[in-house]
PDB file of C-alpha atoms in Angstrom:
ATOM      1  CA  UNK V  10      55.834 -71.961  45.571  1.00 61.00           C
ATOM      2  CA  UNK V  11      56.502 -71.207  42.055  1.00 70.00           C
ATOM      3  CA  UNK V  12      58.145 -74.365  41.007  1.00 79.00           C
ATOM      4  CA  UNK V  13      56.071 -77.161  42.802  1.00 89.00           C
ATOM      5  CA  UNK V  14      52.771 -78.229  42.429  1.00 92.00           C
ATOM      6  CA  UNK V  15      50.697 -78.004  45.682  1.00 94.00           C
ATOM      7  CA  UNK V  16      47.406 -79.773  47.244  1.00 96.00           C
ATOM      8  CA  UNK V  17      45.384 -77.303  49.654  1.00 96.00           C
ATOM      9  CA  UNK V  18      42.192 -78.571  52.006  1.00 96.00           C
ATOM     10  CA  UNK V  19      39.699 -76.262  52.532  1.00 92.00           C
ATOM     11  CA  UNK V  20      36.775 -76.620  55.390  1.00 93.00           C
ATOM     12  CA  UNK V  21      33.940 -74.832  54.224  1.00 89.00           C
ATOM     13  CA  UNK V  22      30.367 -75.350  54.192  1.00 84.00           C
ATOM     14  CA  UNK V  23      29.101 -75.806  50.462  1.00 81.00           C
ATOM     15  CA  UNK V  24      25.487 -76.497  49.286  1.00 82.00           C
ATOM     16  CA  UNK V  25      26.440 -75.380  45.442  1.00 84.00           C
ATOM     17  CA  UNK V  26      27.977 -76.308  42.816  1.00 91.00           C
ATOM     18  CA  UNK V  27      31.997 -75.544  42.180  1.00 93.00           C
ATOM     19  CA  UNK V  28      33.933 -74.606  39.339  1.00 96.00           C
ATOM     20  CA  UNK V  29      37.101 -73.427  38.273  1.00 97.00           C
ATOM     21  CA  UNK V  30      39.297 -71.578  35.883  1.00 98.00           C
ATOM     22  CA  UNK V  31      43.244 -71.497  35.854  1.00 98.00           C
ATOM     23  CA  UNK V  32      45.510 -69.046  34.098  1.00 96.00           C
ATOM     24  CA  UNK V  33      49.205 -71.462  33.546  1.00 92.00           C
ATOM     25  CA  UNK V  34      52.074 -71.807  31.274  1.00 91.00           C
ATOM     26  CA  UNK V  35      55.074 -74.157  31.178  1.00 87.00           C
ATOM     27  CA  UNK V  36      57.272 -71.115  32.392  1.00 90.00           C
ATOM     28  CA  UNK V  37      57.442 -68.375  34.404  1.00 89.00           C
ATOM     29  CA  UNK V  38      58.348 -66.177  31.792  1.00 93.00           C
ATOM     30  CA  UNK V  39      55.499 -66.628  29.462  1.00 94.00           C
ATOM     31  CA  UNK V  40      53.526 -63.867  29.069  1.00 96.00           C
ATOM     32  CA  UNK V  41      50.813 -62.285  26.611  1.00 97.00           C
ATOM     33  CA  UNK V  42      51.244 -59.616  23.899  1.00 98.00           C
ATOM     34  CA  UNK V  43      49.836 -57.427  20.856  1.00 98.00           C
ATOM     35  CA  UNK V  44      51.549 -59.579  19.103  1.00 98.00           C
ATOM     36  CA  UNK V  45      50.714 -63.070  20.657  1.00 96.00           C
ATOM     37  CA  UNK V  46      47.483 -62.270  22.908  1.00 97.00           C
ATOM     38  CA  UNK V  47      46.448 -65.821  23.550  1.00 96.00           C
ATOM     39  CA  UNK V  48      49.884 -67.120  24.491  1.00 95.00           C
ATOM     40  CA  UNK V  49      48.286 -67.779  27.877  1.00 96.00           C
ATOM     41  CA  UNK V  50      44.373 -67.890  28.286  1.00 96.00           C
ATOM     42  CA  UNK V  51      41.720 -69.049  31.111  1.00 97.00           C
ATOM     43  CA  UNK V  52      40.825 -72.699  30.683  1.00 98.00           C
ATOM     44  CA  UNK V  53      38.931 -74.820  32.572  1.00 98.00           C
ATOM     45  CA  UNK V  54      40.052 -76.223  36.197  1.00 98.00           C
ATOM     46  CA  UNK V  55      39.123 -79.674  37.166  1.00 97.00           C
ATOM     47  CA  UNK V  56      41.832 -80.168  39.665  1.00 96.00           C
ATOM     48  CA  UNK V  57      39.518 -79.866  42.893  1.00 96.00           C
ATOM     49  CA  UNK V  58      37.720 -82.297  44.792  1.00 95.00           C
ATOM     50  CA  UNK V  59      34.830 -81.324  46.682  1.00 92.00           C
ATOM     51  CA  UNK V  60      33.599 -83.791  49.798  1.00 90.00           C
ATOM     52  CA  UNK V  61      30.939 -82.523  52.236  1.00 85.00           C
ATOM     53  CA  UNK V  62      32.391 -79.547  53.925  1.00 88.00           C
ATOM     54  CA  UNK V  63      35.835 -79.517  52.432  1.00 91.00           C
ATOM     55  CA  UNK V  64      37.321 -79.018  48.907  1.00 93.00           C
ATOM     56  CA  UNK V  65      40.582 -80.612  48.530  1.00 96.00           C
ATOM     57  CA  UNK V  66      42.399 -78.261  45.545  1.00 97.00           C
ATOM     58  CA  UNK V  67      45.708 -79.347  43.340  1.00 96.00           C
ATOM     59  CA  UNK V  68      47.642 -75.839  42.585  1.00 95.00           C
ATOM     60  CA  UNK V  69      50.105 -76.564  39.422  1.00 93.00           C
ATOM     61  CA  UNK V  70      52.949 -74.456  39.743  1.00 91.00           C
ATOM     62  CA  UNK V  71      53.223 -70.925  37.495  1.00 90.00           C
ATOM     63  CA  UNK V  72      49.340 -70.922  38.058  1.00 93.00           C
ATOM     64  CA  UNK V  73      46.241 -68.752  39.361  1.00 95.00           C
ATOM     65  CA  UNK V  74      43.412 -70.563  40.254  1.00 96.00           C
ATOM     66  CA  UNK V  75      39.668 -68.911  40.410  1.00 97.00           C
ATOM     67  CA  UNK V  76      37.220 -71.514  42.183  1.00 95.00           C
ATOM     68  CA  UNK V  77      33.516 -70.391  41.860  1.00 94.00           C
ATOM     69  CA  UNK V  78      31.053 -71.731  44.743  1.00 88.00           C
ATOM     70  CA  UNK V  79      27.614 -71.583  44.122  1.00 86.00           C
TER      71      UNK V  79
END
């Protein structure tokens, strides 16, 4: 949904490590430019919780979320 925050679970076997990235912006229309490249960049993503063989995963709205499992 692009207006609400949502929470995901996951069941997945995981013997790594996670991590995450997440593209976002205040609003939909952001976007980036010649003129204004960084308006919207990759940051870090902390918004996961990872318990034996789930990963329980907090999606901010306007976002995309990359989780790396190794």
């Amino acid at each position: 949904h692009p207006e609400k925050a949502h929470e995901i679970t996951l069941e997945i076997a995981i013997d790594g490590k996670v991590s995450g990235q997440i593209l976002t912006s205040d609003k939909l229309q952001d976007y980036n430019s010649f003129d204004n490249p960084d308006n919207i960049i990759p940051t870090e993503f902390k918004g996961f919780k990872k318990k034996r063989n789930t990963i329980t995963v907090k999606l901010p709205a306007f976002s995309v979320v990359v989780l790396n499992i190794k």
